[in-house]
């Protein structure tokens, strides 16, 4: 009996150890998947604050909360089941879907660059002239959730591509973890960004000189942060979108472009071995961004020509 009990406990310990290892693997895979989706996440964080422009400060956080709930609903109720079905029944669809998603990101980035070159207009102020505050809020929330659906689709597809070789139950856990972590991370950052000027104004009225200096610095930094986020978000869309297309070309054994970028990255990394990994990543990112800019430029040009006709 004692030996049987010891054997049972040993088996239980083995199962616990195996489960812990699996959970470690899931956590590592979720982290890797989230990192792969970084470009879309950065753009999401850059885009969302624009949806509270033109609205009163007391409505900013409630609107962000509504958008965050809509984002999580997009991921868990619609995109997660679709991703798992594709993984289980038609995994061959994943590379072309990722390439299509990459092309969409490239188009979005190219469109933003074109708008920056041509000069944009203040959509929030125009909307305020024709809508009540409640209507404008509902319109902005609906528009943000629709945009989030596309960005969330990219996040889930990129994450699925990262963990496609894992068992289906691990894929489900990883995608759920990615959905919660990215949604919380993105909209937590967005909430801080949209309230940063209010926090700064509050600190600027403080009794301490240091507090006032920090508060004024936060207020002055807000426009700069928004501009930097917009630039980084656009660049991230180009390198992630272009990278997805390059990876897809490699999957289909069209290796002229992927091979050229890979060899250039290896050569550059070999020239500076002390920072080889960083150089390798940078060259690959630049190569992906160039591909993304070309693809996005072609799509934008084609759509603009189509509109003229």
mmCIF file of C-alpha atoms in Angstrom:
data_model
loop_
_atom_site.group_PDB
_atom_site.id
_atom_site.type_symbol
_atom_site.label_atom_id
_atom_site.label_comp_id
_atom_site.label_asym_id
_atom_site.label_seq_id
_atom_site.Cartn_x
_atom_site.Cartn_y
_atom_site.Cartn_z
ATOM 1 C CA UNK A 1 0.000 0.000 0.000
ATOM 2 C CA UNK A 2 2.693 2.586 0.883
ATOM 3 C CA UNK A 3 4.572 1.794 -2.306
ATOM 4 C CA UNK A 4 1.323 2.141 -4.296
ATOM 5 C CA UNK A 5 0.659 5.516 -2.637
ATOM 6 C CA UNK A 6 4.195 6.680 -3.371
ATOM 7 C CA UNK A 7 3.817 5.607 -6.999
ATOM 8 C CA UNK A 8 0.490 7.477 -7.232
ATOM 9 C CA UNK A 9 2.019 10.619 -5.731
ATOM 10 C CA UNK A 10 4.933 10.308 -8.130
ATOM 11 C CA UNK A 11 2.504 10.111 -11.058
ATOM 12 C CA UNK A 12 0.590 13.138 -9.767
ATOM 13 C CA UNK A 13 3.842 15.055 -9.391
ATOM 14 C CA UNK A 14 4.764 14.134 -12.940
ATOM 15 C CA UNK A 15 1.391 15.350 -14.234
ATOM 16 C CA UNK A 16 1.719 18.627 -12.285
ATOM 17 C CA UNK A 17 5.217 19.133 -13.660
ATOM 18 C CA UNK A 18 4.023 18.423 -17.198
ATOM 19 C CA UNK A 19 1.089 20.838 -16.738
ATOM 20 C CA UNK A 20 3.404 23.539 -15.389
ATOM 21 C CA UNK A 21 5.724 23.065 -18.331
ATOM 22 C CA UNK A 22 2.784 23.307 -20.716
ATOM 23 C CA UNK A 23 1.600 26.510 -19.036
ATOM 24 C CA UNK A 24 5.117 27.941 -19.297
ATOM 25 C CA UNK A 25 5.107 27.063 -22.987
ATOM 26 C CA UNK A 26 1.687 28.679 -23.407
ATOM 27 C CA UNK A 27 2.853 31.840 -21.640
ATOM 28 C CA UNK A 28 5.999 31.996 -23.766
ATOM 29 C CA UNK A 29 4.009 31.421 -26.950
ATOM 30 C CA UNK A 30 1.466 34.085 -25.949
ATOM 31 C CA UNK A 31 4.293 36.548 -25.377
ATOM 32 C CA UNK A 32 5.831 35.702 -28.736
ATOM 33 C CA UNK A 33 2.480 36.008 -30.479
ATOM 34 C CA UNK A 34 1.850 39.385 -28.858
ATOM 35 C CA UNK A 35 5.294 40.608 -29.923
ATOM 36 C CA UNK A 36 4.658 39.538 -33.513
ATOM 37 C CA UNK A 37 1.484 41.629 -33.492
ATOM 38 C CA UNK A 38 3.321 44.676 -32.121
ATOM 39 C CA UNK A 39 2.957 46.724 -35.288
ATOM 40 C CA UNK A 40 -0.822 46.449 -35.274
ATOM 41 C CA UNK A 41 -0.927 47.089 -31.517
ATOM 42 C CA UNK A 42 1.116 50.289 -31.857
ATOM 43 C CA UNK A 43 -1.143 51.520 -34.629
ATOM 44 C CA UNK A 44 -4.233 50.637 -32.558
ATOM 45 C CA UNK A 45 -2.840 52.707 -29.673
ATOM 46 C CA UNK A 46 -2.062 55.569 -32.068
ATOM 47 C CA UNK A 47 -5.461 55.550 -33.803
ATOM 48 C CA UNK A 48 -7.867 55.158 -30.871
ATOM 49 C CA UNK A 49 -7.228 58.499 -29.048
ATOM 50 C CA UNK A 50 -8.544 60.307 -32.132
ATOM 51 C CA UNK A 51 -12.027 58.944 -31.412
ATOM 52 C CA UNK A 52 -12.393 61.081 -28.267
ATOM 53 C CA UNK A 53 -11.346 64.330 -29.946
ATOM 54 C CA UNK A 54 -14.120 66.917 -29.922
ATOM 55 C CA UNK A 55 -15.877 65.380 -26.892
ATOM 56 C CA UNK A 56 -16.027 66.611 -23.299
ATOM 57 C CA UNK A 57 -13.289 65.382 -20.916
ATOM 58 C CA UNK A 58 -15.812 63.616 -18.632
ATOM 59 C CA UNK A 59 -16.837 61.341 -21.534
ATOM 60 C CA UNK A 60 -13.312 60.348 -22.617
ATOM 61 C CA UNK A 61 -12.753 57.358 -20.314
ATOM 62 C CA UNK A 62 -16.337 56.018 -20.633
ATOM 63 C CA UNK A 63 -15.911 56.074 -24.424
ATOM 64 C CA UNK A 64 -12.551 54.289 -24.205
ATOM 65 C CA UNK A 65 -14.217 51.675 -21.944
ATOM 66 C CA UNK A 66 -17.013 51.146 -24.489
ATOM 67 C CA UNK A 67 -14.476 50.708 -27.287
ATOM 68 C CA UNK A 68 -12.385 48.313 -25.150
ATOM 69 C CA UNK A 69 -15.443 46.138 -24.448
ATOM 70 C CA UNK A 70 -16.303 46.141 -28.153
ATOM 71 C CA UNK A 71 -12.716 45.182 -28.966
ATOM 72 C CA UNK A 72 -12.768 42.225 -26.570
ATOM 73 C CA UNK A 73 -16.129 41.132 -27.967
ATOM 74 C CA UNK A 74 -14.680 41.281 -31.489
ATOM 75 C CA UNK A 75 -11.762 39.082 -30.484
ATOM 76 C CA UNK A 76 -13.517 36.488 -28.322
ATOM 77 C CA UNK A 77 -16.935 36.056 -29.956
ATOM 78 C CA UNK A 78 -16.081 36.414 -33.635
ATOM 79 C CA UNK A 79 -12.359 36.286 -34.418
ATOM 80 C CA UNK A 80 -11.242 33.561 -31.990
ATOM 81 C CA UNK A 81 -13.756 30.911 -33.216
ATOM 82 C CA UNK A 82 -12.964 31.819 -36.843
ATOM 83 C CA UNK A 83 -9.217 31.513 -36.200
ATOM 84 C CA UNK A 84 -9.587 28.106 -34.518
ATOM 85 C CA UNK A 85 -11.826 26.824 -37.334
ATOM 86 C CA UNK A 86 -9.254 27.870 -39.924
ATOM 87 C CA UNK A 87 -6.492 26.239 -37.897
ATOM 88 C CA UNK A 88 -8.446 22.973 -37.529
ATOM 89 C CA UNK A 89 -10.093 22.669 -40.952
ATOM 90 C CA UNK A 90 -8.142 24.786 -43.431
ATOM 91 C CA UNK A 91 -4.657 25.671 -42.140
ATOM 92 C CA UNK A 92 -3.539 26.227 -45.750
ATOM 93 C CA UNK A 93 -5.687 29.378 -45.724
ATOM 94 C CA UNK A 94 -3.528 31.061 -43.092
ATOM 95 C CA UNK A 95 -0.575 32.217 -45.274
ATOM 96 C CA UNK A 96 -2.763 33.868 -47.961
ATOM 97 C CA UNK A 97 -4.981 35.428 -45.264
ATOM 98 C CA UNK A 98 -1.919 36.818 -43.521
ATOM 99 C CA UNK A 99 -0.662 38.192 -46.845
ATOM 100 C CA UNK A 100 -4.042 39.842 -47.465
ATOM 101 C CA UNK A 101 -3.953 41.288 -43.981
ATOM 102 C CA UNK A 102 -0.411 42.484 -44.569
ATOM 103 C CA UNK A 103 -1.514 44.151 -47.812
ATOM 104 C CA UNK A 104 -4.309 45.914 -45.914
ATOM 105 C CA UNK A 105 -1.822 47.218 -43.337
ATOM 106 C CA UNK A 106 0.436 48.447 -46.148
ATOM 107 C CA UNK A 107 -2.520 50.193 -47.789
ATOM 108 C CA UNK A 108 -3.500 51.879 -44.498
ATOM 109 C CA UNK A 109 0.068 53.086 -43.940
ATOM 110 C CA UNK A 110 0.427 54.352 -47.519
ATOM 111 C CA UNK A 111 -2.933 56.148 -47.245
ATOM 112 C CA UNK A 112 -1.771 57.846 -44.047
ATOM 113 C CA UNK A 113 1.448 58.946 -45.722
ATOM 114 C CA UNK A 114 -0.508 60.350 -48.650
ATOM 115 C CA UNK A 115 -2.843 62.240 -46.301
ATOM 116 C CA UNK A 116 0.173 63.634 -44.429
ATOM 117 C CA UNK A 117 1.740 64.820 -47.693
ATOM 118 C CA UNK A 118 -1.487 66.345 -49.016
ATOM 119 C CA UNK A 119 -2.618 67.765 -45.671
ATOM 120 C CA UNK A 120 -5.623 66.475 -43.744
ATOM 121 C CA UNK A 121 -8.696 68.147 -42.253
ATOM 122 C CA UNK A 122 -10.220 68.232 -38.773
ATOM 123 C CA UNK A 123 -12.845 65.505 -38.883
ATOM 124 C CA UNK A 124 -13.858 66.028 -35.246
ATOM 125 C CA UNK A 125 -14.673 69.722 -35.718
ATOM 126 C CA UNK A 126 -16.605 69.029 -38.911
ATOM 127 C CA UNK A 127 -18.655 66.322 -37.178
ATOM 128 C CA UNK A 128 -19.520 68.625 -34.265
ATOM 129 C CA UNK A 129 -21.210 71.033 -36.681
ATOM 130 C CA UNK A 130 -23.723 68.424 -37.832
ATOM 131 C CA UNK A 131 -24.192 66.067 -34.853
ATOM 132 C CA UNK A 132 -25.276 66.326 -31.213
ATOM 133 C CA UNK A 133 -22.795 65.215 -28.538
ATOM 134 C CA UNK A 134 -24.702 61.939 -27.923
ATOM 135 C CA UNK A 135 -24.955 61.161 -31.637
ATOM 136 C CA UNK A 136 -21.295 62.006 -32.146
ATOM 137 C CA UNK A 137 -20.297 59.762 -29.225
ATOM 138 C CA UNK A 138 -22.305 56.810 -30.561
ATOM 139 C CA UNK A 139 -20.939 57.380 -34.045
ATOM 140 C CA UNK A 140 -17.357 57.503 -32.805
ATOM 141 C CA UNK A 141 -17.751 54.354 -30.672
ATOM 142 C CA UNK A 142 -19.303 52.428 -33.582
ATOM 143 C CA UNK A 143 -16.601 53.613 -35.973
ATOM 144 C CA UNK A 144 -13.836 52.740 -33.495
ATOM 145 C CA UNK A 145 -15.214 49.234 -32.929
ATOM 146 C CA UNK A 146 -15.460 48.634 -36.694
ATOM 147 C CA UNK A 147 -11.859 49.782 -37.149
ATOM 148 C CA UNK A 148 -10.813 47.669 -34.165
ATOM 149 C CA UNK A 149 -12.422 44.608 -35.776
ATOM 150 C CA UNK A 150 -9.980 44.884 -38.683
ATOM 151 C CA UNK A 151 -6.976 45.552 -36.442
ATOM 152 C CA UNK A 152 -8.017 42.784 -34.013
ATOM 153 C CA UNK A 153 -8.405 40.418 -36.955
ATOM 154 C CA UNK A 154 -4.805 41.160 -37.886
ATOM 155 C CA UNK A 155 -3.648 40.627 -34.295
ATOM 156 C CA UNK A 156 -5.425 37.271 -34.032
ATOM 157 C CA UNK A 157 -4.239 36.128 -37.465
ATOM 158 C CA UNK A 158 -0.622 37.056 -36.727
ATOM 159 C CA UNK A 159 -0.861 35.368 -33.324
ATOM 160 C CA UNK A 160 -2.368 32.245 -34.887
ATOM 161 C CA UNK A 161 0.408 32.153 -37.464
ATOM 162 C CA UNK A 162 2.939 32.207 -34.616
ATOM 163 C CA UNK A 163 1.361 29.252 -32.774
ATOM 164 C CA UNK A 164 -0.104 27.279 -35.705
ATOM 165 C CA UNK A 165 2.071 24.252 -34.882
ATOM 166 C CA UNK A 166 0.720 23.963 -31.322
ATOM 167 C CA UNK A 167 -2.188 21.676 -30.298
ATOM 168 C CA UNK A 168 -5.615 23.250 -30.807
ATOM 169 C CA UNK A 169 -6.274 23.636 -27.047
ATOM 170 C CA UNK A 170 -3.004 25.521 -26.619
ATOM 171 C CA UNK A 171 -3.874 27.725 -29.581
ATOM 172 C CA UNK A 172 -7.211 28.554 -27.917
ATOM 173 C CA UNK A 173 -5.600 29.412 -24.571
ATOM 174 C CA UNK A 174 -2.871 31.478 -26.223
ATOM 175 C CA UNK A 175 -5.328 33.429 -28.373
ATOM 176 C CA UNK A 176 -7.575 34.120 -25.370
ATOM 177 C CA UNK A 177 -4.526 35.314 -23.404
ATOM 178 C CA UNK A 178 -3.416 37.509 -26.304
ATOM 179 C CA UNK A 179 -6.945 38.930 -26.642
ATOM 180 C CA UNK A 180 -7.150 39.934 -22.974
ATOM 181 C CA UNK A 181 -3.559 41.139 -22.590
ATOM 182 C CA UNK A 182 -3.461 43.189 -25.776
ATOM 183 C CA UNK A 183 -6.896 44.713 -25.191
ATOM 184 C CA UNK A 184 -5.990 45.650 -21.608
ATOM 185 C CA UNK A 185 -2.573 46.942 -22.667
ATOM 186 C CA UNK A 186 -3.764 48.978 -25.648
ATOM 187 C CA UNK A 187 -6.774 50.595 -23.996
ATOM 188 C CA UNK A 188 -4.950 51.110 -20.704
ATOM 189 C CA UNK A 189 -2.293 53.074 -22.591
ATOM 190 C CA UNK A 190 -4.966 54.881 -24.619
ATOM 191 C CA UNK A 191 -6.811 55.843 -21.435
ATOM 192 C CA UNK A 192 -3.610 57.304 -19.988
ATOM 193 C CA UNK A 193 -2.834 59.162 -23.220
ATOM 194 C CA UNK A 194 -6.244 60.820 -23.523
ATOM 195 C CA UNK A 195 -6.157 61.917 -19.851
ATOM 196 C CA UNK A 196 -2.496 62.924 -19.865
ATOM 197 C CA UNK A 197 -3.254 66.595 -20.488
ATOM 198 C CA UNK A 198 -5.853 66.624 -17.673
ATOM 199 C CA UNK A 199 -3.374 64.974 -15.304
ATOM 200 C CA UNK A 200 -0.769 67.511 -16.366
ATOM 201 C CA UNK A 201 -3.127 70.450 -15.771
ATOM 202 C CA UNK A 202 -3.944 69.107 -12.308
ATOM 203 C CA UNK A 203 -0.253 68.728 -11.438
ATOM 204 C CA UNK A 204 0.518 72.174 -12.853
ATOM 205 C CA UNK A 205 -1.753 73.666 -10.150
ATOM 206 C CA UNK A 206 0.104 71.866 -7.346
ATOM 207 C CA UNK A 207 1.941 73.560 -4.487
ATOM 208 C CA UNK A 208 5.335 71.999 -5.230
ATOM 209 C CA UNK A 209 7.556 73.599 -7.887
ATOM 210 C CA UNK A 210 8.653 70.165 -9.100
ATOM 211 C CA UNK A 211 5.022 69.043 -9.429
ATOM 212 C CA UNK A 212 4.127 72.148 -11.438
ATOM 213 C CA UNK A 213 7.112 71.627 -13.723
ATOM 214 C CA UNK A 214 6.144 67.986 -14.330
ATOM 215 C CA UNK A 215 2.522 68.988 -14.966
ATOM 216 C CA UNK A 216 3.444 71.667 -17.518
ATOM 217 C CA UNK A 217 5.855 69.228 -19.140
ATOM 218 C CA UNK A 218 3.082 66.622 -19.526
ATOM 219 C CA UNK A 219 0.742 69.156 -21.135
ATOM 220 C CA UNK A 220 3.421 70.336 -23.558
ATOM 221 C CA UNK A 221 4.482 66.762 -24.334
ATOM 222 C CA UNK A 222 0.979 65.628 -25.328
ATOM 223 C CA UNK A 223 1.037 66.915 -28.950
ATOM 224 C CA UNK A 224 4.569 65.539 -29.399
ATOM 225 C CA UNK A 225 3.548 62.114 -28.066
ATOM 226 C CA UNK A 226 0.562 62.003 -30.412
ATOM 227 C CA UNK A 227 2.772 62.924 -33.381
ATOM 228 C CA UNK A 228 5.389 60.316 -32.434
ATOM 229 C CA UNK A 229 2.694 57.656 -31.990
ATOM 230 C CA UNK A 230 1.310 58.445 -35.423
ATOM 231 C CA UNK A 231 4.756 58.139 -37.056
ATOM 232 C CA UNK A 232 5.702 54.975 -35.155
ATOM 233 C CA UNK A 233 2.300 53.450 -35.840
ATOM 234 C CA UNK A 234 2.607 54.086 -39.581
ATOM 235 C CA UNK A 235 6.154 52.731 -39.675
ATOM 236 C CA UNK A 236 5.080 49.665 -37.691
ATOM 237 C CA UNK A 237 2.239 48.996 -40.116
ATOM 238 C CA UNK A 238 4.684 49.121 -43.022
ATOM 239 C CA UNK A 239 7.261 46.784 -41.511
ATOM 240 C CA UNK A 240 4.689 44.330 -40.116
ATOM 241 C CA UNK A 241 2.512 44.380 -43.254
ATOM 242 C CA UNK A 242 5.513 44.116 -45.567
ATOM 243 C CA UNK A 243 6.993 41.422 -43.344
ATOM 244 C CA UNK A 244 3.804 39.358 -43.601
ATOM 245 C CA UNK A 245 3.936 39.608 -47.392
ATOM 246 C CA UNK A 246 7.637 38.677 -47.470
ATOM 247 C CA UNK A 247 6.988 35.693 -45.186
ATOM 248 C CA UNK A 248 4.067 34.613 -47.375
ATOM 249 C CA UNK A 249 6.228 34.778 -50.490
ATOM 250 C CA UNK A 250 8.726 32.521 -48.751
ATOM 251 C CA UNK A 251 5.936 30.085 -47.806
ATOM 252 C CA UNK A 252 4.977 29.863 -51.489
ATOM 253 C CA UNK A 253 8.681 29.412 -52.432
ATOM 254 C CA UNK A 254 8.869 32.746 -54.281
ATOM 255 C CA UNK A 255 12.191 33.491 -52.678
ATOM 256 C CA UNK A 256 13.669 36.295 -54.809
ATOM 257 C CA UNK A 257 12.565 39.105 -52.473
ATOM 258 C CA UNK A 258 12.717 37.158 -49.161
ATOM 259 C CA UNK A 259 16.120 35.775 -50.116
ATOM 260 C CA UNK A 260 17.513 39.198 -51.004
ATOM 261 C CA UNK A 261 16.367 40.678 -47.669
ATOM 262 C CA UNK A 262 17.646 37.658 -45.728
ATOM 263 C CA UNK A 263 21.106 37.758 -47.339
ATOM 264 C CA UNK A 264 21.369 41.525 -46.844
ATOM 265 C CA UNK A 265 20.463 41.126 -43.165
ATOM 266 C CA UNK A 266 23.003 38.329 -42.686
ATOM 267 C CA UNK A 267 25.752 40.315 -44.417
ATOM 268 C CA UNK A 268 25.064 43.415 -42.330
ATOM 269 C CA UNK A 269 24.936 41.383 -39.109
ATOM 270 C CA UNK A 270 28.233 39.662 -39.964
ATOM 271 C CA UNK A 271 29.883 43.043 -40.483
ATOM 272 C CA UNK A 272 28.946 44.109 -36.944
ATOM 273 C CA UNK A 273 28.872 40.874 -34.894
ATOM 274 C CA UNK A 274 28.743 42.717 -31.543
ATOM 275 C CA UNK A 275 25.227 43.905 -32.343
ATOM 276 C CA UNK A 276 24.462 41.269 -34.963
ATOM 277 C CA UNK A 277 20.922 40.362 -33.821
ATOM 278 C CA UNK A 278 19.872 44.018 -33.685
ATOM 279 C CA UNK A 279 21.326 44.689 -37.147
ATOM 280 C CA UNK A 280 19.653 41.567 -38.531
ATOM 281 C CA UNK A 281 16.254 42.648 -37.159
ATOM 282 C CA UNK A 282 16.716 46.228 -38.394
ATOM 283 C CA UNK A 283 17.607 45.212 -41.944
ATOM 284 C CA UNK A 284 14.706 42.754 -42.076
ATOM 285 C CA UNK A 285 12.354 45.469 -40.757
ATOM 286 C CA UNK A 286 13.614 47.983 -43.327
ATOM 287 C CA UNK A 287 13.289 45.398 -46.103
ATOM 288 C CA UNK A 288 9.744 44.603 -44.988
ATOM 289 C CA UNK A 289 8.896 48.315 -44.792
ATOM 290 C CA UNK A 290 10.176 48.904 -48.347
ATOM 291 C CA UNK A 291 8.068 46.019 -49.640
ATOM 292 C CA UNK A 292 5.138 47.359 -47.621
ATOM 293 C CA UNK A 293 5.530 50.847 -49.053
ATOM 294 C CA UNK A 294 5.627 49.514 -52.613
ATOM 295 C CA UNK A 295 2.597 47.258 -52.113
ATOM 296 C CA UNK A 296 0.658 49.939 -50.235
ATOM 297 C CA UNK A 297 1.530 52.555 -52.847
ATOM 298 C CA UNK A 298 0.288 50.320 -55.654
ATOM 299 C CA UNK A 299 -3.015 49.643 -53.850
ATOM 300 C CA UNK A 300 -3.572 53.337 -53.040
ATOM 301 C CA UNK A 301 -2.796 54.359 -56.625
ATOM 302 C CA UNK A 302 -5.131 51.692 -58.018
ATOM 303 C CA UNK A 303 -7.986 52.707 -55.694
ATOM 304 C CA UNK A 304 -7.567 56.400 -56.482
ATOM 305 C CA UNK A 305 -7.617 55.654 -60.216
ATOM 306 C CA UNK A 306 -10.723 53.515 -59.720
ATOM 307 C CA UNK A 307 -12.489 56.354 -57.865
ATOM 308 C CA UNK A 308 -11.779 58.752 -60.733
ATOM 309 C CA UNK A 309 -13.520 56.396 -63.139
#
